JSON list of C-alpha atoms in Angstrom, two decimals:
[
{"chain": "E", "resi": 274, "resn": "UNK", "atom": "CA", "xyz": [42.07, -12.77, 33.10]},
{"chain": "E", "resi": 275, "resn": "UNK", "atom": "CA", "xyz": [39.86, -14.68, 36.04]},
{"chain": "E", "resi": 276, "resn": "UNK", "atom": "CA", "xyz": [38.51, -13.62, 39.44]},
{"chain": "E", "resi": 277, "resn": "UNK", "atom": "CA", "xyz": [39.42, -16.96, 39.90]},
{"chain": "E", "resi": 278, "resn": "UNK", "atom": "CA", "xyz": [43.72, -17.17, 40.31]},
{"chain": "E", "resi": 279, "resn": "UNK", "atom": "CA", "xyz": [45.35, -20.92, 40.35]},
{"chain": "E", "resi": 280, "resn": "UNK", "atom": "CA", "xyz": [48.87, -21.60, 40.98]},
{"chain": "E", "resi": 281, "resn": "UNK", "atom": "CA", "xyz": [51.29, -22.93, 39.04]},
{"chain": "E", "resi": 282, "resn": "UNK", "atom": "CA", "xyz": [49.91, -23.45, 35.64]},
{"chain": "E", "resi": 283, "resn": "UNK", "atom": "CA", "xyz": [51.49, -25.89, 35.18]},
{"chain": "E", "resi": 284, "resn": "UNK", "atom": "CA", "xyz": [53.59, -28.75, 36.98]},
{"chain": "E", "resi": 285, "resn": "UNK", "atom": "CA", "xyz": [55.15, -32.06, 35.98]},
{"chain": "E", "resi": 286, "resn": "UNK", "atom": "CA", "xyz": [55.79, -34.47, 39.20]},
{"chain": "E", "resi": 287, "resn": "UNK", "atom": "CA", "xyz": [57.23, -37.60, 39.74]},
{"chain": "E", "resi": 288, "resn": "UNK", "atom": "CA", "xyz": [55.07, -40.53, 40.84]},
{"chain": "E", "resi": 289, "resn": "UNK", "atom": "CA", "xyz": [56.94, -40.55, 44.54]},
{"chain": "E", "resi": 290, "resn": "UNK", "atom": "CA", "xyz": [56.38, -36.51, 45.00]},
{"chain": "E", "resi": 291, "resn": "UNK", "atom": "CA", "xyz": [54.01, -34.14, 46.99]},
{"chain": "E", "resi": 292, "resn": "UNK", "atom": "CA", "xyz": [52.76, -31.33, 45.71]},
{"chain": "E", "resi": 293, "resn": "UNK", "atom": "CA", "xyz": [49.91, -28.59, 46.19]},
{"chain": "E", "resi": 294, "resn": "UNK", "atom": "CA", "xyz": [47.61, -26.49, 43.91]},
{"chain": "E", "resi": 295, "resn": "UNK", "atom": "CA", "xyz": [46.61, -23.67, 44.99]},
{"chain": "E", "resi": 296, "resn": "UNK", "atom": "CA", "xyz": [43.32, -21.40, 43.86]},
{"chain": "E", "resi": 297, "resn": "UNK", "atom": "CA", "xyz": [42.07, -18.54, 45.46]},
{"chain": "E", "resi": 298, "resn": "UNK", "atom": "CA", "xyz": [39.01, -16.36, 44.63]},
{"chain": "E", "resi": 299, "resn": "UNK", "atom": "CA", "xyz": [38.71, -12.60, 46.04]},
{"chain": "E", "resi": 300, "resn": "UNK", "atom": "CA", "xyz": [34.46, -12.00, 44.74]},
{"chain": "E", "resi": 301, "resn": "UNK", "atom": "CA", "xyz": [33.14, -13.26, 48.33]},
{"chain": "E", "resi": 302, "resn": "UNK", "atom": "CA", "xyz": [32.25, -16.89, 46.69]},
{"chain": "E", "resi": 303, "resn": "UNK", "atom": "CA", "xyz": [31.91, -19.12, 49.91]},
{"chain": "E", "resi": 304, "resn": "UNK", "atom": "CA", "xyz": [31.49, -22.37, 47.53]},
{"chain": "E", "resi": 305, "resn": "UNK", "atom": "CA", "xyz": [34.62, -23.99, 45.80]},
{"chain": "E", "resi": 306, "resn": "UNK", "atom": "CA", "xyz": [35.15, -26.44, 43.55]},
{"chain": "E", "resi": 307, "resn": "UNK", "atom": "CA", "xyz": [38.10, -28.80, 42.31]},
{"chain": "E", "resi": 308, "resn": "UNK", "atom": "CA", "xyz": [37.25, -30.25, 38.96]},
{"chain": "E", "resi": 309, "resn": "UNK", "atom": "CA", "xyz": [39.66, -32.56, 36.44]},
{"chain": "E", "resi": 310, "resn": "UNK", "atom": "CA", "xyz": [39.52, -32.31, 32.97]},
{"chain": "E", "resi": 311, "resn": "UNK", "atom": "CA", "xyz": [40.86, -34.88, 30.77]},
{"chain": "E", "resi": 312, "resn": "UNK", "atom": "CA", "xyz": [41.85, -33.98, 27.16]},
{"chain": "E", "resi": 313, "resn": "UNK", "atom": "CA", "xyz": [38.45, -33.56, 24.90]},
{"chain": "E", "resi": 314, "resn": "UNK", "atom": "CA", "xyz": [36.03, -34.63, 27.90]},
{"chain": "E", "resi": 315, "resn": "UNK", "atom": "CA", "xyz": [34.10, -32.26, 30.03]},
{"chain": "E", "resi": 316, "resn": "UNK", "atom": "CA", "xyz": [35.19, -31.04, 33.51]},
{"chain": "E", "resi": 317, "resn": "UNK", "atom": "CA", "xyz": [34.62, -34.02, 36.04]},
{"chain": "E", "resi": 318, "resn": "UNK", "atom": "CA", "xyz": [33.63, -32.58, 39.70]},
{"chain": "E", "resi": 319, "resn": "UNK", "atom": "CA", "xyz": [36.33, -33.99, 42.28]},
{"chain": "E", "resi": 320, "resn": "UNK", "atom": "CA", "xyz": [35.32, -31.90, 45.57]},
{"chain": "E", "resi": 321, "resn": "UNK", "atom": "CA", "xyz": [33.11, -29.32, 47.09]},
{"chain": "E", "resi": 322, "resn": "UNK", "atom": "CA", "xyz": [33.51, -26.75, 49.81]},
{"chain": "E", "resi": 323, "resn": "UNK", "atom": "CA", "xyz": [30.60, -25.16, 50.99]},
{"chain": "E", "resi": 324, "resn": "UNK", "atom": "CA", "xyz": [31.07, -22.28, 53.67]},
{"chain": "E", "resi": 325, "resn": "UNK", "atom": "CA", "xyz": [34.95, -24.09, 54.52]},
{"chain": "E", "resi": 326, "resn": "UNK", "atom": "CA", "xyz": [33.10, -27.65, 55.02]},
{"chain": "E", "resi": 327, "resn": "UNK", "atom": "CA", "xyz": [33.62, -30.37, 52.53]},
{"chain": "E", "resi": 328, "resn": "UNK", "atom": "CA", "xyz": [29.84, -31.01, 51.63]},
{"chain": "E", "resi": 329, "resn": "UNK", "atom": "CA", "xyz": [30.65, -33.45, 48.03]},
{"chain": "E", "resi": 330, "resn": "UNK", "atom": "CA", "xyz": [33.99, -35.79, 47.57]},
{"chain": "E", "resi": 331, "resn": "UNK", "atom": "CA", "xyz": [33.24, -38.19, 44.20]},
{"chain": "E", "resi": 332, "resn": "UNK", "atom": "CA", "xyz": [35.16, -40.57, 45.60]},
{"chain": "E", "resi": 333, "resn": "UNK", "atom": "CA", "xyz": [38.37, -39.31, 44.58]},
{"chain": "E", "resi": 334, "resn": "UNK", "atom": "CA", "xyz": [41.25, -41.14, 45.45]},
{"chain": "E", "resi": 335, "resn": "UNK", "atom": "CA", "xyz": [42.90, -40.27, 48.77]},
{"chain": "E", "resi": 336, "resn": "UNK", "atom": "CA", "xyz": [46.07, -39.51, 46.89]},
{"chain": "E", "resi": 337, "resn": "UNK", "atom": "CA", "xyz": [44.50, -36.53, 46.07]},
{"chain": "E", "resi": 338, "resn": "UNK", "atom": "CA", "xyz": [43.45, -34.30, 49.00]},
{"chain": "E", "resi": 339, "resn": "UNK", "atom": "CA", "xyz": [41.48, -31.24, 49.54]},
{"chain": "E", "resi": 340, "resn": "UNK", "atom": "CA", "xyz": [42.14, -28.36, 52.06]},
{"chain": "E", "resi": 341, "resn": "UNK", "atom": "CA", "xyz": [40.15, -25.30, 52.38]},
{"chain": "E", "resi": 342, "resn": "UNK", "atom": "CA", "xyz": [42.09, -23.57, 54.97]},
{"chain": "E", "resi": 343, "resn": "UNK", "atom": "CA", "xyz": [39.80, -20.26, 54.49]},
{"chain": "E", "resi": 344, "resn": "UNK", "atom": "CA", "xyz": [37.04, -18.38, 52.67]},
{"chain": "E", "resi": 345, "resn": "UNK", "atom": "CA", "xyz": [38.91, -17.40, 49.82]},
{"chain": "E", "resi": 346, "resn": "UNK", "atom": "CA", "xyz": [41.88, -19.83, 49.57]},
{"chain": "E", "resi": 347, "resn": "UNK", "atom": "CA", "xyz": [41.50, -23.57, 48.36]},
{"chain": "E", "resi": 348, "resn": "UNK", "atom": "CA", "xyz": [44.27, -25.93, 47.93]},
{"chain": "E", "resi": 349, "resn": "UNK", "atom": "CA", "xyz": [44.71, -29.46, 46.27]},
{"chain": "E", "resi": 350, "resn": "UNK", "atom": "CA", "xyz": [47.43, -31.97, 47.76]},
{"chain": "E", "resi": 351, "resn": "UNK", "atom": "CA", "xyz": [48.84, -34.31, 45.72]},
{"chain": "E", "resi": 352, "resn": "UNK", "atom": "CA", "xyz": [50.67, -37.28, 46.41]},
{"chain": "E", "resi": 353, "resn": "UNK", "atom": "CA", "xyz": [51.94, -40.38, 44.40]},
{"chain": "E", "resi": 354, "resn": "UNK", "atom": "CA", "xyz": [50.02, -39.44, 41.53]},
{"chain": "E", "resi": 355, "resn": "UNK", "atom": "CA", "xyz": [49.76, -41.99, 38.25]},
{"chain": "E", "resi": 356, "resn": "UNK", "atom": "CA", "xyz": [50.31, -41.13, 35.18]},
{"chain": "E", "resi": 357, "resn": "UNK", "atom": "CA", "xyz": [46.39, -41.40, 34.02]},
{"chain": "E", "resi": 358, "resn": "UNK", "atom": "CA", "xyz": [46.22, -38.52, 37.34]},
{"chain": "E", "resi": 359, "resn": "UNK", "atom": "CA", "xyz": [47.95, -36.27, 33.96]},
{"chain": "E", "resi": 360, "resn": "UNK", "atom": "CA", "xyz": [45.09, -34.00, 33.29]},
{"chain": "E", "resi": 361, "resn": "UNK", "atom": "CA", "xyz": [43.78, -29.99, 33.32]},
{"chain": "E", "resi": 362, "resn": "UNK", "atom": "CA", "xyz": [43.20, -29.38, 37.13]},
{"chain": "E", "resi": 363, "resn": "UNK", "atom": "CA", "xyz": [40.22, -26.46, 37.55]},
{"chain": "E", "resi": 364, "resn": "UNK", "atom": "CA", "xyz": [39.20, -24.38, 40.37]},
{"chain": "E", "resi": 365, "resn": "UNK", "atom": "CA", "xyz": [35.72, -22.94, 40.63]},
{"chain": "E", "resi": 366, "resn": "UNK", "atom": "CA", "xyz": [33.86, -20.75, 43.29]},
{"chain": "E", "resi": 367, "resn": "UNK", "atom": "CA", "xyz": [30.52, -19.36, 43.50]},
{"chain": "E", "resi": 368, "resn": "UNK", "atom": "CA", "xyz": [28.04, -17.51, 45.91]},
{"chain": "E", "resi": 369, "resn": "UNK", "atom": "CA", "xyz": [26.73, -20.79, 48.29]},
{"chain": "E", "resi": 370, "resn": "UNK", "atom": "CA", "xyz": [23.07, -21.35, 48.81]},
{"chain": "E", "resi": 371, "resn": "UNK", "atom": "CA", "xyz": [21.96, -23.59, 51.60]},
{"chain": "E", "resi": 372, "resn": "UNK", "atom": "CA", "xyz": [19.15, -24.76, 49.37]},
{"chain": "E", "resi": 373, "resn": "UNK", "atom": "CA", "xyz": [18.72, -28.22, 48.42]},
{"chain": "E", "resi": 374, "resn": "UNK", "atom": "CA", "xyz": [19.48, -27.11, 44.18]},
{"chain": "E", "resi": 375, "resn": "UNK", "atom": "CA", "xyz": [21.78, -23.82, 43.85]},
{"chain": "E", "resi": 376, "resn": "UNK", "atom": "CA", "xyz": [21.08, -21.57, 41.34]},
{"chain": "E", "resi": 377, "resn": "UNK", "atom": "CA", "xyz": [24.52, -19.68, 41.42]},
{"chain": "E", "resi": 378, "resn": "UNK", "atom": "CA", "xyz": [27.31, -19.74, 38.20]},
{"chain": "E", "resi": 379, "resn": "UNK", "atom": "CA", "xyz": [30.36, -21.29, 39.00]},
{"chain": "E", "resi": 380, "resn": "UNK", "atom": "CA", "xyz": [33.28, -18.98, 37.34]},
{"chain": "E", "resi": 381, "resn": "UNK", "atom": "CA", "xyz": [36.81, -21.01, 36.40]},
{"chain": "E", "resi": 382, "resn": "UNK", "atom": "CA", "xyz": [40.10, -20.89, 37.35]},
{"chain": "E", "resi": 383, "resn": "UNK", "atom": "CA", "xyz": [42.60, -20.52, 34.38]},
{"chain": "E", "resi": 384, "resn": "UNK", "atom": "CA", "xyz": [43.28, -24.07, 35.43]},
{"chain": "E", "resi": 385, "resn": "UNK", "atom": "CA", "xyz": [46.85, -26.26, 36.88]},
{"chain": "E", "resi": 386, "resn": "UNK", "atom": "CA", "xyz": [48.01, -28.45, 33.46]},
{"chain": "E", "resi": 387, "resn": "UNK", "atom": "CA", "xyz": [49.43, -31.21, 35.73]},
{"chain": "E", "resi": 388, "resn": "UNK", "atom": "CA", "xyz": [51.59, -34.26, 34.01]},
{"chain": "E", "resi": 389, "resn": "UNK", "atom": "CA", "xyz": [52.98, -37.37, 36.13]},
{"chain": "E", "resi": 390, "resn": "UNK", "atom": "CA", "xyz": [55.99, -38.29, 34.49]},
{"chain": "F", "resi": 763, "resn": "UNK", "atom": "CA", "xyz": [21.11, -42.55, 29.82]},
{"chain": "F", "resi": 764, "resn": "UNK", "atom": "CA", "xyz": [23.83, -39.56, 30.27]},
{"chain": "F", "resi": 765, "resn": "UNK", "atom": "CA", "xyz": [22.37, -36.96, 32.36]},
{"chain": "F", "resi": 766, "resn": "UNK", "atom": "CA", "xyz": [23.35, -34.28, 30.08]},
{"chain": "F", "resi": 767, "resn": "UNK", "atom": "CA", "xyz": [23.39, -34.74, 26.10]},
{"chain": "F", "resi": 768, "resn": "UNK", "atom": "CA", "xyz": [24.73, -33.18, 23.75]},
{"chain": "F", "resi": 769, "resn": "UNK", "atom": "CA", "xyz": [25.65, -33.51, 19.81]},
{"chain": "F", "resi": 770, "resn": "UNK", "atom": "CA", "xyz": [29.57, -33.85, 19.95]},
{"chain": "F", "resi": 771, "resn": "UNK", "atom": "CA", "xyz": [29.84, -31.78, 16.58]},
{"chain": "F", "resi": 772, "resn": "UNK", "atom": "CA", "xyz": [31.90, -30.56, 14.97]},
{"chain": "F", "resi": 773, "resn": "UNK", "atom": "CA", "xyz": [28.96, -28.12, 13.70]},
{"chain": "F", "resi": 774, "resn": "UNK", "atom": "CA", "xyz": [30.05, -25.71, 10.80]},
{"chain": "F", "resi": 775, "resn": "UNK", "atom": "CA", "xyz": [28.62, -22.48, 10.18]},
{"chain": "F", "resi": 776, "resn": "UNK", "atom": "CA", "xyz": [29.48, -19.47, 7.83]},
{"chain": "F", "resi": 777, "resn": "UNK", "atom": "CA", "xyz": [30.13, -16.53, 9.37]},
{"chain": "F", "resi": 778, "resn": "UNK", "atom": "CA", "xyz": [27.57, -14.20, 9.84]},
{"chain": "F", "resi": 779, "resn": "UNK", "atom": "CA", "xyz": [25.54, -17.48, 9.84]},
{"chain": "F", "resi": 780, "resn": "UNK", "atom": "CA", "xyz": [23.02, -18.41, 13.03]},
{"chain": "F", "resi": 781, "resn": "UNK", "atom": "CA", "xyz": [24.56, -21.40, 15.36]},
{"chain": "F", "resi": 782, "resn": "UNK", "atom": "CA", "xyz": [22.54, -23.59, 17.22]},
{"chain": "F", "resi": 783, "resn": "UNK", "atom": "CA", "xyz": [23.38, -25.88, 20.06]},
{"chain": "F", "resi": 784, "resn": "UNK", "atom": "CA", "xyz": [21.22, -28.12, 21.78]},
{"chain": "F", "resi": 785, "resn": "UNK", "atom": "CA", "xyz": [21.14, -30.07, 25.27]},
{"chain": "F", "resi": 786, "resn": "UNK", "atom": "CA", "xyz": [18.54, -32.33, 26.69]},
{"chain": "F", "resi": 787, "resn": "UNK", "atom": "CA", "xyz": [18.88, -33.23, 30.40]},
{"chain": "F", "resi": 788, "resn": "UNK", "atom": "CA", "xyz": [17.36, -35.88, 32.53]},
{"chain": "F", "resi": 789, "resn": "UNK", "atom": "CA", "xyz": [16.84, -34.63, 36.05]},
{"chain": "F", "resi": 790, "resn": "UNK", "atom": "CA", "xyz": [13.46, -33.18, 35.75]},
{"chain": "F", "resi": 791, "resn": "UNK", "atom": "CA", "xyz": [13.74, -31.57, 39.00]},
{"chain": "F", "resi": 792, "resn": "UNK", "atom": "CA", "xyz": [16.65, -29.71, 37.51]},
{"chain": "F", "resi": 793, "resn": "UNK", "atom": "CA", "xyz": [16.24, -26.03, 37.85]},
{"chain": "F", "resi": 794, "resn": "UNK", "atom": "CA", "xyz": [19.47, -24.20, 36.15]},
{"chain": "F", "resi": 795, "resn": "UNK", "atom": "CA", "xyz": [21.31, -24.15, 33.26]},
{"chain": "F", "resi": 796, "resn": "UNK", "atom": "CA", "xyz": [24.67, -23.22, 32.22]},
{"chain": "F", "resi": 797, "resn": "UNK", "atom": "CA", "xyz": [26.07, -22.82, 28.71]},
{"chain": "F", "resi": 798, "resn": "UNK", "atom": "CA", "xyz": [30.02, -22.52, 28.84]},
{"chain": "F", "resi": 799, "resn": "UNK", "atom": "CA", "xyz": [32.81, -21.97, 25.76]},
{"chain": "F", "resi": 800, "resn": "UNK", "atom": "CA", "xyz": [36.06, -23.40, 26.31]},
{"chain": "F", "resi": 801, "resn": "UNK", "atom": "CA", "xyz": [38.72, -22.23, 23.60]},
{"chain": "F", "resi": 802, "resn": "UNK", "atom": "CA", "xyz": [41.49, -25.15, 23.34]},
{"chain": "F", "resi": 803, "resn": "UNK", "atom": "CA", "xyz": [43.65, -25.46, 25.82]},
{"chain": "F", "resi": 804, "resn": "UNK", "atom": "CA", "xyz": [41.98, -22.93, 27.80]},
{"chain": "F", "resi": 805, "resn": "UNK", "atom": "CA", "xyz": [39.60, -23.08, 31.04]},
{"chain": "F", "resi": 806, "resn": "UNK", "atom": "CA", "xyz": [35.43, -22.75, 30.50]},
{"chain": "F", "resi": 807, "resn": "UNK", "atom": "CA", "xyz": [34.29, -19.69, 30.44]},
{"chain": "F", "resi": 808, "resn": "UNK", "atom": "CA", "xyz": [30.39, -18.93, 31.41]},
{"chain": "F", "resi": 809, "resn": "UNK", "atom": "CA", "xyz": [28.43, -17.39, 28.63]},
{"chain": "F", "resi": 810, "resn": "UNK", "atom": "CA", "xyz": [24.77, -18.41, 29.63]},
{"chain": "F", "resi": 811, "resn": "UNK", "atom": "CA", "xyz": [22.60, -19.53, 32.60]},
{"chain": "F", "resi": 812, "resn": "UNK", "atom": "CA", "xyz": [18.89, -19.41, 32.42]},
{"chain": "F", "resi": 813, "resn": "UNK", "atom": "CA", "xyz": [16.34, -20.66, 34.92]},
{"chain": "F", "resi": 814, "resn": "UNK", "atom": "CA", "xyz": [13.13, -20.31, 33.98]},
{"chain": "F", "resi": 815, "resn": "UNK", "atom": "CA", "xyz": [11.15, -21.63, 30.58]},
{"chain": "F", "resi": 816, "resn": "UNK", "atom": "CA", "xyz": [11.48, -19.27, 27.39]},
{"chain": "F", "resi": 817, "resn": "UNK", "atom": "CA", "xyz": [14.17, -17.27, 26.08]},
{"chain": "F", "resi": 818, "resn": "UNK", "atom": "CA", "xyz": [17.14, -15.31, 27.57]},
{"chain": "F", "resi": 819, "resn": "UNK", "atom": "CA", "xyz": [18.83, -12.39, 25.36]},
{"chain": "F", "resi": 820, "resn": "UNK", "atom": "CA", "xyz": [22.31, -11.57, 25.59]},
{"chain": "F", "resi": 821, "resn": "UNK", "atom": "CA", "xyz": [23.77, -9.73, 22.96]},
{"chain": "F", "resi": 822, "resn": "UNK", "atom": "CA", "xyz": [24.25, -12.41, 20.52]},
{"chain": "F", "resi": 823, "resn": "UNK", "atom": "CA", "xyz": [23.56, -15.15, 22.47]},
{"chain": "F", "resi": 824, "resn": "UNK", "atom": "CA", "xyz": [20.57, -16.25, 23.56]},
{"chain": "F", "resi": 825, "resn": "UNK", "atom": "CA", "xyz": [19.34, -19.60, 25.66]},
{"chain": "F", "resi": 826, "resn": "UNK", "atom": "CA", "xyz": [16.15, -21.01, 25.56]},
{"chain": "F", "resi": 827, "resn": "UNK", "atom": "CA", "xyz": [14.76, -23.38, 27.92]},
{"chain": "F", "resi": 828, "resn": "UNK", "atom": "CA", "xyz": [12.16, -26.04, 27.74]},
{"chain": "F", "resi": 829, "resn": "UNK", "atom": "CA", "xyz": [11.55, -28.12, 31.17]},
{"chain": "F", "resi": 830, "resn": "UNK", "atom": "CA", "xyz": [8.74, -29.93, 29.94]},
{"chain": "F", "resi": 831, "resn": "UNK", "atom": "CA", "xyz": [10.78, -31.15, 27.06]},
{"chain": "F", "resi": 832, "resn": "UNK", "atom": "CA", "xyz": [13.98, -31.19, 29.32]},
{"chain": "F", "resi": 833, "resn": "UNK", "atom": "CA", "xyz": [15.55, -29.40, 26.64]},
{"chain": "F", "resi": 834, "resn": "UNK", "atom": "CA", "xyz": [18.06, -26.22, 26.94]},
{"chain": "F", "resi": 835, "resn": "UNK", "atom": "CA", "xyz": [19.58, -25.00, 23.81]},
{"chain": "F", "resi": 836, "resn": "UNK", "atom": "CA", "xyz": [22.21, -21.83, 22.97]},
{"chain": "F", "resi": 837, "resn": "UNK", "atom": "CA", "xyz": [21.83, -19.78, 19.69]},
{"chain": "F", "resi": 838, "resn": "UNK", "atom": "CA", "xyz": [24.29, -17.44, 18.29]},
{"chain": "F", "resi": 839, "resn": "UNK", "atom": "CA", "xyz": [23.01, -15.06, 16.08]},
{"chain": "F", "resi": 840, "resn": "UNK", "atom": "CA", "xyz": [26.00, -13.35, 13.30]},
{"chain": "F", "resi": 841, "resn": "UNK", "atom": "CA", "xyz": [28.45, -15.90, 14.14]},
{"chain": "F", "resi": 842, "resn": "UNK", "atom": "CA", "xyz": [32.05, -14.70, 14.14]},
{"chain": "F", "resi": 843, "resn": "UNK", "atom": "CA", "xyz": [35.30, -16.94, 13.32]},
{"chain": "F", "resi": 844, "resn": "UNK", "atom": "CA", "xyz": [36.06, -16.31, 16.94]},
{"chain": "F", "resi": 845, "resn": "UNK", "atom": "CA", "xyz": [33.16, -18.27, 18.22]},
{"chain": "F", "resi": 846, "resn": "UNK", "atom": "CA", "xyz": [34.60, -21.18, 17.21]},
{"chain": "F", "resi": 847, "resn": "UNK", "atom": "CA", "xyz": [35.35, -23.05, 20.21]},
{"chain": "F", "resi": 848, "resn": "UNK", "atom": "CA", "xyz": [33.38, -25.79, 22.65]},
{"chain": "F", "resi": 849, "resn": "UNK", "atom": "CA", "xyz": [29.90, -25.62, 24.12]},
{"chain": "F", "resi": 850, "resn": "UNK", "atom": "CA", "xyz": [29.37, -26.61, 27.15]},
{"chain": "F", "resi": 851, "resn": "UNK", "atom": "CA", "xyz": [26.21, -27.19, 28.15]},
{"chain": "F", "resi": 852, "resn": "UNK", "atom": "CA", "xyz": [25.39, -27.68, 32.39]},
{"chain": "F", "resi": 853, "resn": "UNK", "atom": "CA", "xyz": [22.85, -28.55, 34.52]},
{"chain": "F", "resi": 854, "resn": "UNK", "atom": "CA", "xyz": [22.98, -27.61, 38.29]},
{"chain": "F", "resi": 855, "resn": "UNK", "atom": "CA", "xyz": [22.17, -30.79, 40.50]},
{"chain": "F", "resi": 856, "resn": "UNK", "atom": "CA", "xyz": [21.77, -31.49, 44.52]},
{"chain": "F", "resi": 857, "resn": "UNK", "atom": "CA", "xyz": [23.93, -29.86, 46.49]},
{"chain": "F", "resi": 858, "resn": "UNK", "atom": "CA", "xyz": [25.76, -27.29, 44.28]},
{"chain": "F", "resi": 859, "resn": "UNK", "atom": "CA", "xyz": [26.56, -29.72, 42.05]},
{"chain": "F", "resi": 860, "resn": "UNK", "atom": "CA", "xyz": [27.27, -29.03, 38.22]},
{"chain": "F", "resi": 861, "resn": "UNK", "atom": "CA", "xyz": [27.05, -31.78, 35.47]},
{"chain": "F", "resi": 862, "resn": "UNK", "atom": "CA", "xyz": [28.26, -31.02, 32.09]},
{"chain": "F", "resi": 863, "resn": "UNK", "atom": "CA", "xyz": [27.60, -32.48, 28.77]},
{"chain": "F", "resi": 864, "resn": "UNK", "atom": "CA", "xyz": [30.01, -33.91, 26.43]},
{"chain": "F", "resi": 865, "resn": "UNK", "atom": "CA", "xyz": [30.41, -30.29, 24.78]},
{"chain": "F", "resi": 866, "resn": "UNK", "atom": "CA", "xyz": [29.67, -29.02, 21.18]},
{"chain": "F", "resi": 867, "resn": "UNK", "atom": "CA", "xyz": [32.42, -28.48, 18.93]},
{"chain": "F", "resi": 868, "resn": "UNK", "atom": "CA", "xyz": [31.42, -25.32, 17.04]},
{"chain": "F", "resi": 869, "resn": "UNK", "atom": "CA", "xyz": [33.77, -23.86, 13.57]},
{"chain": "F", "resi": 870, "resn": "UNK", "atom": "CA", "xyz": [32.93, -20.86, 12.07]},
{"chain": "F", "resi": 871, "resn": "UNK", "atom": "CA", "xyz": [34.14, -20.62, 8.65]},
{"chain": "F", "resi": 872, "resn": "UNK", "atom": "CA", "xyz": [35.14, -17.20, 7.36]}
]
């Protein structure tokens, strides 16, 4: 089991629906992270919150948008996904630090197996 | 040039064998470094991070970095069946940012 909790594990959506992942963290982290993970890649960094702010987007598409509505609690909304959108969806959080290169572990999620029908 | 490389594997070991897993980065202001296993179908898991040049001990693991070579690598000493999983090697960038490598494929044959 993870510090880190993300819910559902795993949804299948239409192309036409909304939907939200949820993550949240309970260790105090004030940094999280969104990451997708295509089948036998690494984790590809999508967005990240530092102290509730967006500070990184990777220019994700805007059918896919962040919401960090507090310290603990970070969502994902999702609407009219494509099917290459199918993928593992990860949350991450770790202890922020304002400096310029962070030295602090990111722990994972269990992860949202998402699949656009 | 990827910013973080590593040998895709699959690298097979005996068990009770030594693993090692290597990473070379290109950022040379990059000042931490992750190692992660992911199991199939599961999410990464941290294992590793080491910061400063030399070894790191941790029960059977141990990391070793090299900034002047750029190089970070993970060795498992007595290698178990249940080891066998993906390496992921990461370096921290700007901004909280984490870059992975491709990720070793390790098997550990019993």
């Amino acid at each position: 089991d993870t510090e880190v909790t993300q819910t559902p594990k795993h949804l299948v959506m239409g192309m036409t629906n909304k939907k939200s992942l949820k993550c949240e963290q309970h260790m105090g982290h004030r940094a999280m992270y969104w990451y997708k993970q295509k089948a036998k890649k690494p984790p590809e960094l999508m967005f990240v919150y530092s102290y509730e702010k967006l500070s990184i987007n990777e220019s994700v598409p805007s059918r896919f948008s962040p919401e960090c509505p507090n310290s603990s609690l970070l969502n994902l909304h999702l609407h009219a996904l494509q099917p290459e959108d199918s993928a593992l969806y990860l949350c991450a959080s770790s202890q922020a630090d304002r400096g310029d290169y962070s030295n602090q572990p990111q722990h994972f999620g269990d992860g949202t197996r998402l699949s656009i029908l | 040039q990827k910013e973080v490389e590593q040998n895709s594997g699959p690298l097979s070991v005996p068990e009770g064998a030594i693993a090692s897993l290597n990473c070379t980065y290109s950022d040379r202001v990059s000042q931490s470094f992750f190692w992660y296993r992911q199991y199939s179908g599961k999410s990464p898991e941290l294992i590793m991070s080491i910061y400063s040049n030399g070894d790191k001990e941790d029960g059977r693991f141990t990391a070793q970095l090299n900034k002047a070579s750029q190089y970070v690598s993970l060795l498992i000493r007595d290698s178990q069946p249940s080891d066998s999983a993906t390496y992921l090697c990461a370096v921290k960038r700007y901004g909280n940012k984490l870059v992975f490598g491709a990720g070793t494929i390790l098997r550990v044959k019993s």
